[in-house]
Coordinates of C-alpha atoms in Angstrom, one line a residue:
M1059 CA 0.0 0.2 -0.4
S1060 CA 1.7 3.2 -0.7
E1061 CA 2.4 5.5 2.2
R1062 CA 1.1 9.3 2.1
L1063 CA 3.7 12.4 1.7
Q1064 CA 3.1 14.2 4.3
D1065 CA 0.6 17.1 2.4
G1066 CA -1.0 13.8 2.5
T1067 CA -0.9 12.8 -1.3
L1068 CA -0.7 9.6 -2.5
P1069 CA 3.1 9.1 -4.8
A1070 CA 3.1 8.0 -7.6
T1071 CA 4.9 4.9 -8.1
G1072 CA 7.1 3.4 -11.9
L1073 CA 6.3 6.6 -13.9
E1074 CA 9.4 8.5 -13.5
A1075 CA 11.1 7.7 -17.0
R1076 CA 15.0 7.8 -16.7
A1077 CA 17.1 9.5 -19.9
A1078 CA 20.4 8.2 -20.0
D1079 CA 21.7 11.8 -18.1
G1080 CA 19.4 11.8 -15.4
P1081 CA 15.8 11.7 -14.1
A1082 CA 13.5 12.9 -16.5
P1083 CA 10.3 15.1 -15.3
Q1084 CA 7.8 13.9 -13.7
D1085 CA 4.6 13.1 -16.3
R1086 CA 2.3 16.0 -14.8
R1087 CA -0.7 14.4 -16.4
F1088 CA -0.7 11.8 -13.7
E1089 CA -1.1 14.7 -10.3
R1090 CA -4.8 15.2 -10.2
T1091 CA -6.4 16.9 -7.6
I1092 CA -9.8 15.1 -6.0
F1093 CA -12.3 17.7 -4.2
F1094 CA -15.0 16.1 -2.3
V1095 CA -18.1 19.0 -2.1
S1096 CA -21.3 18.9 0.1
D1097 CA -23.9 20.4 1.2
G1098 CA -23.1 18.3 4.3
T1099 CA -20.6 16.7 6.2
G1100 CA -18.8 15.3 2.5
I1101 CA -18.3 11.4 4.0
T1102 CA -20.6 10.0 1.8
A1103 CA -18.9 11.4 -1.0
E1104 CA -15.4 10.5 0.4
T1105 CA -16.7 7.9 0.9
F1106 CA -17.5 7.0 -2.6
G1107 CA -14.6 8.5 -4.3
H1108 CA -12.1 6.4 -2.6
S1109 CA -13.7 3.3 -3.6
L1110 CA -13.2 4.6 -7.2
L1111 CA -10.4 6.4 -6.8
T1112 CA -8.0 2.9 -5.5
Q1113 CA -8.8 1.3 -8.2
F1114 CA -6.1 4.3 -10.4
E1115 CA -2.6 3.2 -8.3
P1116 CA -0.5 5.2 -10.8
M1117 CA -1.8 8.5 -9.8
K1118 CA -0.1 11.2 -7.7
L1119 CA -3.9 12.6 -6.0
R1120 CA -4.1 15.0 -3.5
Q1121 CA -7.5 14.8 -2.1
V1122 CA -9.7 17.7 -0.7
R1123 CA -12.9 18.0 1.1
L1124 CA -15.3 20.5 1.3
P1125 CA -18.1 19.7 3.4
F1126 CA -21.0 22.1 4.1
V1127 CA -20.8 24.1 0.8
D1128 CA -25.3 25.1 1.5
T1129 CA -25.4 28.5 0.3
I1130 CA -24.8 30.5 -3.0
E1131 CA -21.8 32.1 -1.0
K1132 CA -19.6 29.1 0.4
A1133 CA -20.6 27.4 -3.7
H1134 CA -18.3 30.8 -5.4
L1135 CA -15.5 30.2 -2.7
A1136 CA -15.6 26.6 -3.4
V1137 CA -15.1 27.3 -6.9
E1138 CA -12.9 29.6 -6.6
R1139 CA -10.6 27.5 -4.4
I1140 CA -11.1 24.8 -6.8
D1141 CA -9.5 26.8 -10.3
R1142 CA -6.7 28.0 -8.3
Q1143 CA -5.9 24.9 -7.9
A1144 CA -6.1 23.4 -11.2
L1145 CA -3.9 26.2 -12.2
A1146 CA -1.6 25.3 -9.7
D1147 CA -1.3 21.6 -10.9
G1148 CA -1.5 22.4 -14.4
N1149 CA -4.8 19.9 -14.6
R1150 CA -7.8 20.2 -14.1
A1151 CA -9.4 18.6 -10.9
V1152 CA -11.8 15.7 -10.1
V1153 CA -14.9 17.4 -8.1
F1154 CA -16.9 14.4 -6.3
S1155 CA -20.3 16.5 -5.9
T1156 CA -23.6 14.8 -3.2
L1157 CA -24.9 19.1 -4.1
I1158 CA -28.9 18.8 -3.7
D1159 CA -29.2 22.4 -3.7
P1160 CA -29.6 22.7 -8.2
A1161 CA -28.9 26.0 -7.9
I1162 CA -25.2 25.6 -5.9
N1163 CA -24.8 22.8 -7.9
D1164 CA -25.0 25.0 -10.7
I1165 CA -22.7 27.0 -9.2
V1166 CA -20.1 24.4 -8.3
R1167 CA -20.1 22.6 -11.7
M1168 CA -19.0 25.7 -13.4
A1169 CA -15.7 25.2 -12.4
N1170 CA -12.9 24.4 -13.8
C1171 CA -12.7 20.5 -12.8
R1172 CA -14.4 17.3 -14.0
Y1173 CA -17.7 17.0 -11.8
L1174 CA -18.8 13.9 -10.8
D1175 CA -23.0 14.4 -9.7
L1176 CA -22.7 11.4 -7.2
F1177 CA -27.0 12.2 -6.2
A1178 CA -27.7 12.7 -10.4
T1179 CA -26.4 9.4 -11.3
F1180 CA -28.4 7.5 -9.0
V1181 CA -30.7 9.2 -7.3
E1182 CA -32.3 10.0 -10.9
P1183 CA -32.9 7.0 -12.4
L1184 CA -33.7 5.6 -8.5
E1185 CA -36.7 7.7 -9.2
S1186 CA -37.4 7.3 -12.5
E1187 CA -38.0 3.1 -11.1
F1188 CA -39.7 4.1 -8.2
G1189 CA -42.2 6.1 -9.9
V1190 CA -41.7 9.1 -6.9
R1191 CA -39.4 12.1 -6.3
S1192 CA -36.7 11.5 -4.0
T1193 CA -36.4 14.3 -0.6
H1194 CA -33.9 16.3 -1.6
T1195 CA -33.0 16.7 2.0
V1196 CA -29.5 18.3 2.8
G1197 CA -27.9 16.0 4.6
R1198 CA -29.9 12.9 4.9
S1199 CA -28.2 10.5 5.6
H1200 CA -25.7 11.8 8.5
T1201 CA -28.8 14.2 10.6
A1202 CA -31.5 11.3 11.4
T1203 CA -30.7 11.2 15.5
N1204 CA -33.9 9.6 15.9
S1205 CA -33.9 7.0 13.6
E1206 CA -34.0 3.3 14.5
S1207 CA -30.7 3.1 13.0
Y1208 CA -28.8 5.4 14.6
Q1209 CA -30.2 4.6 18.7
R1210 CA -28.9 1.4 17.7
R1211 CA -25.5 2.2 16.3
I1212 CA -25.0 4.6 19.4
A1213 CA -26.2 1.9 21.8
A1214 CA -23.8 -0.4 20.2
I1215 CA -20.8 1.5 20.2
N1216 CA -21.5 2.2 23.6
Y1217 CA -21.5 -1.7 24.4
A1218 CA -18.2 -1.7 22.3
L1219 CA -16.3 0.6 24.4
A1220 CA -18.5 -1.3 27.6
H1221 CA -17.1 -4.6 26.6
D1222 CA -13.0 -3.9 25.4
D1223 CA -10.7 -6.6 26.0
G1224 CA -12.3 -8.6 28.2
Q1225 CA -13.0 -5.7 30.8
S1226 CA -16.1 -6.9 31.7
H1227 CA -18.3 -9.8 31.7
M1228 CA -22.0 -8.9 32.3
G1229 CA -24.2 -8.7 29.6
L1230 CA -22.3 -11.0 27.3
D1231 CA -25.9 -12.8 26.3
H1232 CA -26.4 -9.8 24.1
A1233 CA -23.3 -9.5 22.3
E1234 CA -23.9 -10.0 18.9
V1235 CA -20.4 -11.6 18.5
I1236 CA -16.8 -11.3 20.1
L1237 CA -14.1 -11.3 18.9
V1238 CA -11.0 -13.3 20.2
G1239 CA -7.3 -12.6 19.7
V1240 CA -4.4 -12.3 21.8
S1241 CA -3.3 -8.9 21.9
R1242 CA -3.3 -6.1 19.4
S1243 CA -4.7 -8.4 16.3
G1244 CA -7.2 -6.5 15.2
K1245 CA -9.9 -6.8 18.1
T1246 CA -10.5 -3.4 19.0
P1247 CA -11.0 -1.4 15.7
T1248 CA -13.1 -4.2 14.6
S1249 CA -15.3 -3.7 17.4
I1250 CA -15.6 -0.8 17.4
F1251 CA -15.9 -0.5 13.5
L1252 CA -18.8 -3.3 13.8
A1253 CA -20.8 -0.6 16.5
M1254 CA -20.7 2.5 14.2
Q1255 CA -21.0 1.1 11.0
H1256 CA -23.1 -2.1 11.3
G1257 CA -25.0 -1.8 14.4
I1258 CA -23.4 -4.1 15.8
R1259 CA -22.7 -5.1 19.4
A1260 CA -19.4 -7.0 19.7
A1261 CA -17.5 -7.5 22.7
N1262 CA -13.4 -8.6 22.4
Y1263 CA -11.4 -10.8 24.3
P1264 CA -7.6 -11.2 24.4
L1265 CA -6.1 -14.4 24.6
V1266 CA -3.1 -14.8 27.1
P1267 CA -0.3 -17.1 27.8
E1268 CA -2.4 -18.3 30.5
D1269 CA -5.0 -19.4 28.3
F1270 CA -2.1 -21.3 26.1
E1271 CA -0.6 -22.9 29.2
R1272 CA -4.0 -24.5 30.5
G1273 CA -5.5 -25.0 26.6
R1274 CA -7.7 -23.9 27.2
L1275 CA -10.4 -20.1 26.0
P1276 CA -11.1 -18.2 29.4
D1277 CA -14.1 -19.8 30.6
V1278 CA -17.0 -17.4 30.4
L1279 CA -16.3 -18.0 26.7
Y1280 CA -17.8 -21.9 26.6
R1281 CA -21.4 -19.9 26.8
Y1282 CA -21.3 -18.2 24.3
K1283 CA -18.8 -20.3 21.5
S1284 CA -22.0 -19.9 18.8
K1285 CA -21.2 -16.0 18.8
L1286 CA -16.9 -16.2 18.6
F1287 CA -14.6 -15.4 16.0
G1288 CA -11.4 -15.4 16.4
L1289 CA -8.7 -12.5 14.6
S1290 CA -4.9 -13.7 13.9
I1291 CA -1.9 -11.4 12.3
S1292 CA 1.2 -12.7 10.9
P1293 CA 3.7 -12.9 13.8
E1294 CA 6.0 -10.3 12.2
R1295 CA 3.5 -7.7 11.8
L1296 CA 2.8 -7.9 15.4
A1297 CA 5.8 -7.2 17.1
E1298 CA 6.3 -3.8 15.3
I1299 CA 2.7 -2.9 16.5
R1300 CA 3.8 -4.2 19.7
N1301 CA 7.0 -2.3 19.4
E1302 CA 5.7 1.2 19.4
R1303 CA 3.5 0.7 21.9
R1304 CA 6.4 -1.7 24.5
P1305 CA 9.6 -1.0 22.6
E1306 CA 12.3 -4.0 23.1
S1307 CA 10.4 -5.6 26.0
R1308 CA 9.6 -9.5 25.6
Y1309 CA 5.7 -8.6 24.8
A1310 CA 7.2 -7.2 22.1
S1311 CA 10.2 -9.9 21.2
L1312 CA 9.5 -11.4 17.9
Q1313 CA 10.3 -14.6 19.7
N1314 CA 6.7 -14.5 22.5
C1315 CA 5.0 -12.9 19.3
R1316 CA 5.6 -16.1 17.5
Y1317 CA 4.9 -18.3 19.9
E1318 CA 1.4 -16.6 21.2
V1319 CA 0.1 -16.4 17.4
S1320 CA 1.1 -20.3 16.8
R1321 CA -0.3 -21.2 20.4
A1322 CA -3.9 -18.8 19.6
E1323 CA -4.3 -20.4 15.5
E1324 CA -3.8 -24.2 17.7
L1325 CA -6.2 -22.7 20.1
M1326 CA -9.5 -21.8 18.1
R1327 CA -8.5 -24.5 16.0
R1328 CA -8.9 -26.8 18.3
E1329 CA -11.9 -25.0 19.5
G1330 CA -13.9 -25.1 16.3
I1331 CA -13.6 -21.1 15.9
R1332 CA -13.5 -19.5 12.3
W1333 CA -10.5 -17.0 12.5
L1334 CA -9.2 -14.7 10.1
S1335 CA -5.5 -13.7 9.0
S1336 CA -5.6 -9.2 10.0
T1337 CA -1.9 -8.7 8.5
T1338 CA -2.8 -7.8 4.9
K1339 CA -6.5 -6.5 5.6
S1340 CA -8.4 -3.8 6.0
I1341 CA -11.3 -2.9 9.1
E1342 CA -13.8 -2.8 6.4
E1343 CA -12.4 -6.5 4.7
I1344 CA -12.2 -7.6 8.2
A1345 CA -15.6 -6.3 9.4
A1346 CA -17.0 -7.9 6.4
T1347 CA -15.8 -11.5 6.7
V1348 CA -17.4 -11.1 9.9
L1349 CA -20.6 -10.0 9.2
H1350 CA -20.7 -13.2 6.7
E1351 CA -19.7 -15.9 8.9
L1352 CA -22.1 -15.4 11.9
D1353 CA -24.8 -14.4 9.6
L1354 CA -25.3 -10.7 10.9
A1355 CA -25.3 -9.0 7.9

C-alpha cells in the first residue's frame, strides 16, 4: 500500500522515466487534485470517491474535502478554490459532489474540473424506477438522530467500549459477536467499526499466555462459542505493532509474538472457532467477513 506524503498526497509509482543523463521531469498528467464537495459532512462523497480512486494506483492524488457548501456564497468560494488548484496543478481538478440544491450544484459545476454528481448519477434513475420523487433533503444520511438505525449504532458503540479487551463479563448474552485473539491483533478497531457502521454489539477478549498454558479459552466464553470469531496476525507484523507501544520488551519480541500467535491459532482450531488473519486486511474487509461468517449481514 502506498505511503502518504507529508501533505497527504499519494506518491506516484513506477512512472518516472529515466534518461541517460538523469531522471526526466515527472509526467504531470498523473498529478491531480480531488475535491469532495458536499452541503453536509462530505463523508458520503469521500467514501464513494475513495472506492473509485483505489483503482488508479499510478496516480499522485491530493484529496481535499469541502463540507457544508450550503449557500450561494460558499459555492462561489468553492469554485474559486477549485480553480486556483487547477491552475497550480496545470490540470483540471476532479470533483465528487453530493450537493442537493440545484442552484448551488450549478455554480460549483462551472469550476475548472471534471464534475461527478453522485446523487444525479443514482438518484434520478431511482426516481424513474420507483415512480416517485426523492426528498432532496440536505444531509439526510447523517442527521437522522431519532432514527432506529442511529440509536442502534449509538447503543452498539457504548456496548463495544464497555466490553473491550475482556473488561466486563456483564451482558455478554446481548453480544452479537465476541472477537478473540492475541493482544494487538485488531480486535478493538474491528469491534468499534462493527458498532459504528453496522450497529453490531461486539465484545472482544484477548487470548493470553495463561490461556495457552491451560490449553483452554477463558471459561466465561464457553457459553457463547457460537458467537466467537478469531483474529490472528503474522508474528512479524505483531512485533512491529507491539514495539510501537512497548519497545524492546519481551511482550513485543518476535520470539514471544511467534509463540503467542502459534498457540492462539492452535487453540482456535482445536475449539472449532472460525478465524482469519488481519495482517493484510482492512478493517472493512475484516468486518465484512465477520458479518458473513456469523450471518449478521
